[in-house]
Amino acid sequence: MRATEREIARLWLAARGLADVTPAPMLAARLTARRRARLAAAVLPAVFLIATALVYVSALPIRPADDGFGTQQRWALVVLTVLVAGLVLGLSLLARWVRRVDQRAGAELPRRAAHSVRPGWRTVLGVPRAALLVITYAGAAVLAIAALIMRDGAARYAAVILLIGLCGVAVGTAVQLRHVLTHPVVAGDEGSLRADFLMRVEDAREVAVPTVVWSLPVVSVFDTGLDPWNTGWLVFIILSVIALALITAWDGRIALAAQHGPSAR
C-alpha cells in the first residue's frame, strides 16, 4: 500500500466520523479501486453523450419538414444501439472489477464480520433517492414517447435518439446498483464494518444521480428549438435537479446516523 493511499483512506475515515478506525491496506485498496472506477464511470457517459450528439447531427433531415426516417437515419440508430451496448458493457466491467478487488480483500481477512440485519435498498439508497431516480427515468421516457407520437420531422428523430439513449443508461444504472446492493460485506471488525456500510451508501447514491438523463435532451431534442414542448423538458430537468438538491440536504442528518452503521455479529 502506498503512503498516499493510506493517507487518503485516513482522511476518508476522519471525514465520516471514523477517525478511530485504522486505515488498513484492505480499506485503502478498496477506496483506490472505487476512485478509479468512478473516474472511468464519469468518462464513459461523457464519451457516450459526445458520440450520441455526433450520431444525431450526422443524419438530421435536410429540410425540417421531412418526415419519417431515411436510410441514413436508420443506420445512425444502428450505430447508436451499438454505442448503448458499449456503454452498458463498460459499466458492467467496471462493476465487476470493483467486485474482484473486494473479493481479493475479503480473502485476506482472518475472520469476517457481518450485519445482524443485511442493509436493504431503503437503507443504502434511501426511498427519496430511489423515487427520484424512477420518476426521472419514467418522466423522461414519457416525454420522449409523447414527442415521438405527437410530433413529426426532426423532432421525432430526436425523440427516438433520446429513447434509445435512455434505455442504455437505465440498464447501465441498474447493473451498477445491483452490484452495490448485492456484493458481500468485506469487513473484519466493527470499525471496518461501519466503513463498508458507508462505502456502500456512497456508491449507491453516486450511481443514482441521473446526470446523463438530464444531459441527453441537450444533445438531441433541444436542437429543434426552445418551443413550448422543449420548455416543458427544461422545466422537468430543473425540477428534478431541485428535488435532488433538497434530498441531498435532507440526507445530511441521515448520513450522521449512518456513520454508526448497523451492529455487527
XYZ file of C-alpha atoms in Angstrom:
265
model
C 0.000 0.000 0.000
C 1.355 3.409 -0.964
C 1.659 6.094 1.686
C -0.626 8.344 -0.380
C -3.369 5.724 -0.498
C -3.108 5.148 3.242
C -3.362 8.900 3.896
C -6.400 9.198 1.616
C -8.039 6.321 3.483
C -7.273 8.022 6.821
C -8.800 11.304 5.622
C -11.830 9.462 4.248
C -12.434 7.814 7.623
C -11.910 11.044 9.552
C -14.356 12.935 7.336
C -17.027 10.360 8.148
C -16.560 10.282 11.887
C -14.467 7.112 11.838
C -11.136 8.565 12.938
C -10.824 5.722 15.466
C -10.754 3.138 12.653
C -7.316 2.090 11.421
C -6.808 2.758 7.665
C -5.919 -0.836 6.859
C -4.402 -1.832 3.479
C -7.672 -3.592 2.620
C -9.683 -0.380 3.020
C -7.098 1.683 1.129
C -7.174 -0.770 -1.781
C -10.973 -0.716 -1.924
C -11.139 3.080 -1.829
C -8.486 3.334 -4.539
C -10.432 0.953 -6.778
C -13.594 2.972 -6.262
C -11.920 6.280 -7.062
C -10.582 4.885 -10.313
C -13.888 3.226 -11.171
C -15.796 6.460 -10.540
C -13.429 8.368 -12.792
C -13.951 5.828 -15.560
C -17.702 5.780 -14.879
C -17.729 9.558 -15.355
C -15.695 9.442 -18.575
C -17.799 6.697 -20.197
C -21.108 8.646 -20.136
C -19.303 11.790 -21.319
C -17.917 9.901 -24.314
C -21.350 8.362 -24.863
C -23.029 11.797 -24.890
C -20.492 13.179 -27.365
C -20.918 10.144 -29.609
C -24.713 10.429 -29.356
C -24.566 14.073 -30.404
C -22.390 13.165 -33.405
C -24.744 10.350 -34.410
C -27.709 12.685 -34.077
C -26.347 15.517 -36.199
C -24.890 13.155 -38.797
C -28.329 12.122 -40.010
C -30.511 15.192 -39.452
C -33.095 15.781 -42.179
C -32.015 18.331 -44.766
C -35.401 20.052 -44.553
C -37.266 20.497 -41.245
C -40.470 19.388 -42.933
C -39.045 15.985 -43.835
C -40.982 13.205 -42.171
C -40.130 9.609 -41.427
C -36.702 8.010 -41.287
C -34.393 7.746 -44.246
C -31.671 5.174 -44.779
C -29.040 7.426 -43.216
C -31.138 7.891 -40.091
C -31.750 4.159 -39.778
C -28.008 3.496 -39.912
C -27.481 6.228 -37.329
C -29.877 4.416 -34.990
C -27.958 1.174 -35.520
C -24.715 2.937 -34.601
C -26.387 4.441 -31.530
C -27.592 0.993 -30.459
C -24.002 -0.256 -30.659
C -22.884 2.712 -28.548
C -25.551 1.900 -25.969
C -24.363 -1.708 -25.799
C -20.787 -0.480 -25.355
C -21.845 1.831 -22.507
C -23.658 -0.954 -20.682
C -20.742 -3.348 -21.196
C -18.233 -0.774 -19.959
C -20.209 -0.007 -16.793
C -20.708 -3.719 -16.173
C -16.967 -4.406 -16.477
C -16.194 -1.582 -14.052
C -18.620 -3.018 -11.502
C -17.087 -6.471 -11.963
C -13.576 -5.071 -11.440
C -14.579 -3.380 -8.179
C -16.200 -6.639 -7.047
C -12.976 -8.553 -7.752
C -10.953 -6.053 -5.715
C -13.402 -6.552 -2.844
C -13.192 -10.322 -3.194
C -9.393 -10.264 -3.033
C -9.530 -8.026 0.035
C -12.073 -10.300 1.722
C -9.995 -13.406 1.012
C -7.172 -11.968 3.131
C -9.334 -11.453 6.221
C -8.700 -13.922 9.057
C -12.365 -13.627 10.018
C -15.441 -11.933 8.597
C -17.851 -9.552 10.294
C -21.453 -9.263 9.123
C -24.506 -7.134 9.773
C -27.076 -8.548 12.150
C -29.647 -7.476 9.533
C -28.415 -7.013 5.968
C -28.996 -3.391 4.850
C -31.603 -3.230 2.109
C -32.053 -0.676 -0.651
C -34.156 1.548 1.611
C -31.210 1.901 3.985
C -28.427 2.060 1.408
C -30.034 4.151 -1.332
C -32.980 5.662 0.504
C -36.620 5.854 -0.578
C -36.467 9.535 -1.701
C -33.480 8.932 -3.988
C -34.965 5.731 -5.376
C -38.258 7.519 -6.053
C -36.471 10.433 -7.734
C -34.480 8.020 -9.904
C -37.593 6.146 -11.044
C -39.610 9.341 -11.609
C -36.781 10.955 -13.580
C -36.370 7.991 -15.942
C -40.122 7.447 -16.262
C -40.811 11.140 -16.852
C -38.081 11.391 -19.496
C -39.399 8.274 -21.240
C -42.980 9.595 -21.225
C -41.897 12.940 -22.678
C -39.849 11.199 -25.376
C -42.657 8.798 -26.306
C -45.180 11.643 -26.409
C -42.870 13.597 -28.727
C -42.494 10.535 -30.946
C -46.269 10.165 -31.204
C -47.373 13.779 -31.425
C -44.563 15.470 -33.349
C -43.004 14.977 -36.768
C -39.861 15.501 -38.792
C -36.613 16.152 -36.910
C -38.459 16.204 -33.588
C -39.463 12.562 -33.993
C -35.909 11.579 -34.916
C -34.628 13.381 -31.793
C -37.182 11.521 -29.675
C -36.006 8.145 -30.994
C -32.374 9.073 -30.269
C -33.361 10.075 -26.739
C -35.356 6.880 -26.107
C -32.513 4.601 -27.205
C -30.062 6.538 -25.056
C -32.392 6.403 -22.058
C -32.740 2.632 -22.342
C -28.974 2.180 -22.341
C -28.379 4.497 -19.405
C -31.198 2.868 -17.424
C -29.746 -0.610 -17.939
C -26.251 0.617 -17.043
C -27.547 2.219 -13.855
C -29.434 -0.954 -12.929
C -26.272 -3.044 -13.401
C -24.262 -0.742 -11.151
C -26.935 -0.580 -8.457
C -27.301 -4.346 -8.451
C -23.583 -4.685 -7.821
C -23.626 -2.180 -4.963
C -26.669 -3.670 -3.262
C -25.752 -7.344 -3.586
C -21.984 -7.614 -3.237
C -20.939 -9.253 0.041
C -19.682 -7.361 3.062
C -15.886 -7.080 3.343
C -15.069 -6.387 6.990
C -13.141 -7.993 9.815
C -14.354 -5.987 12.806
C -16.886 -3.390 13.932
C -14.884 -0.445 12.571
C -14.324 -1.879 9.112
C -17.976 -2.981 9.042
C -19.104 0.613 9.570
C -16.681 1.752 6.861
C -18.017 -0.913 4.474
C -21.564 0.257 5.135
C -20.742 3.906 4.433
C -18.815 2.914 1.317
C -21.865 1.050 0.046
C -24.116 4.036 0.759
C -21.812 6.404 -1.122
C -21.506 4.020 -4.060
C -25.275 3.652 -4.397
C -26.015 7.354 -4.150
C -23.275 8.213 -6.621
C -24.794 5.835 -9.173
C -28.320 7.116 -8.546
C -27.606 10.690 -9.694
C -29.386 10.903 -13.106
C -26.847 13.244 -14.703
C -26.935 11.580 -18.113
C -30.747 11.707 -18.185
C -30.532 15.476 -17.775
C -27.856 15.726 -20.456
C -29.419 13.594 -23.199
C -32.082 16.173 -24.219
C -29.310 18.744 -24.672
C -27.675 16.665 -27.411
C -30.939 15.805 -29.166
C -34.375 17.328 -28.565
C -33.215 20.865 -27.694
C -31.774 21.154 -31.209
C -35.330 21.569 -32.526
C -35.683 24.922 -30.738
C -36.973 26.113 -27.386
C -40.665 25.812 -28.233
C -43.352 25.132 -25.590
C -42.661 21.395 -25.873
C -38.959 21.726 -25.147
C -39.673 24.316 -22.481
C -41.527 21.527 -20.700
C -38.366 19.428 -20.952
C -36.345 22.248 -19.424
C -38.800 22.651 -16.541
C -38.727 18.883 -15.941
C -34.914 18.897 -15.708
C -34.817 21.933 -13.409
C -37.435 20.465 -11.062
C -35.598 17.141 -10.817
C -32.310 18.937 -10.071
C -34.006 20.947 -7.318
C -35.525 17.745 -5.916
C -32.094 16.112 -5.797
C -30.627 19.163 -4.021
C -33.379 19.006 -1.388
C -32.889 15.271 -0.891
C -29.131 15.734 -0.545
C -29.639 18.427 2.087
C -32.103 16.237 3.978
C -29.693 13.307 3.781
C -27.181 15.273 5.845
C -28.912 14.129 9.002
C -29.255 10.576 7.713
C -25.530 10.419 6.919
C -24.733 11.376 10.505
C -26.739 8.431 11.791
C -25.271 6.129 9.125
C -21.759 6.739 10.478
C -22.604 4.386 13.331
C -23.880 1.723 10.924
C -25.800 -1.435 11.846
C -24.498 -3.599 14.653
C -22.087 -6.443 13.906
C -22.215 -10.052 14.967
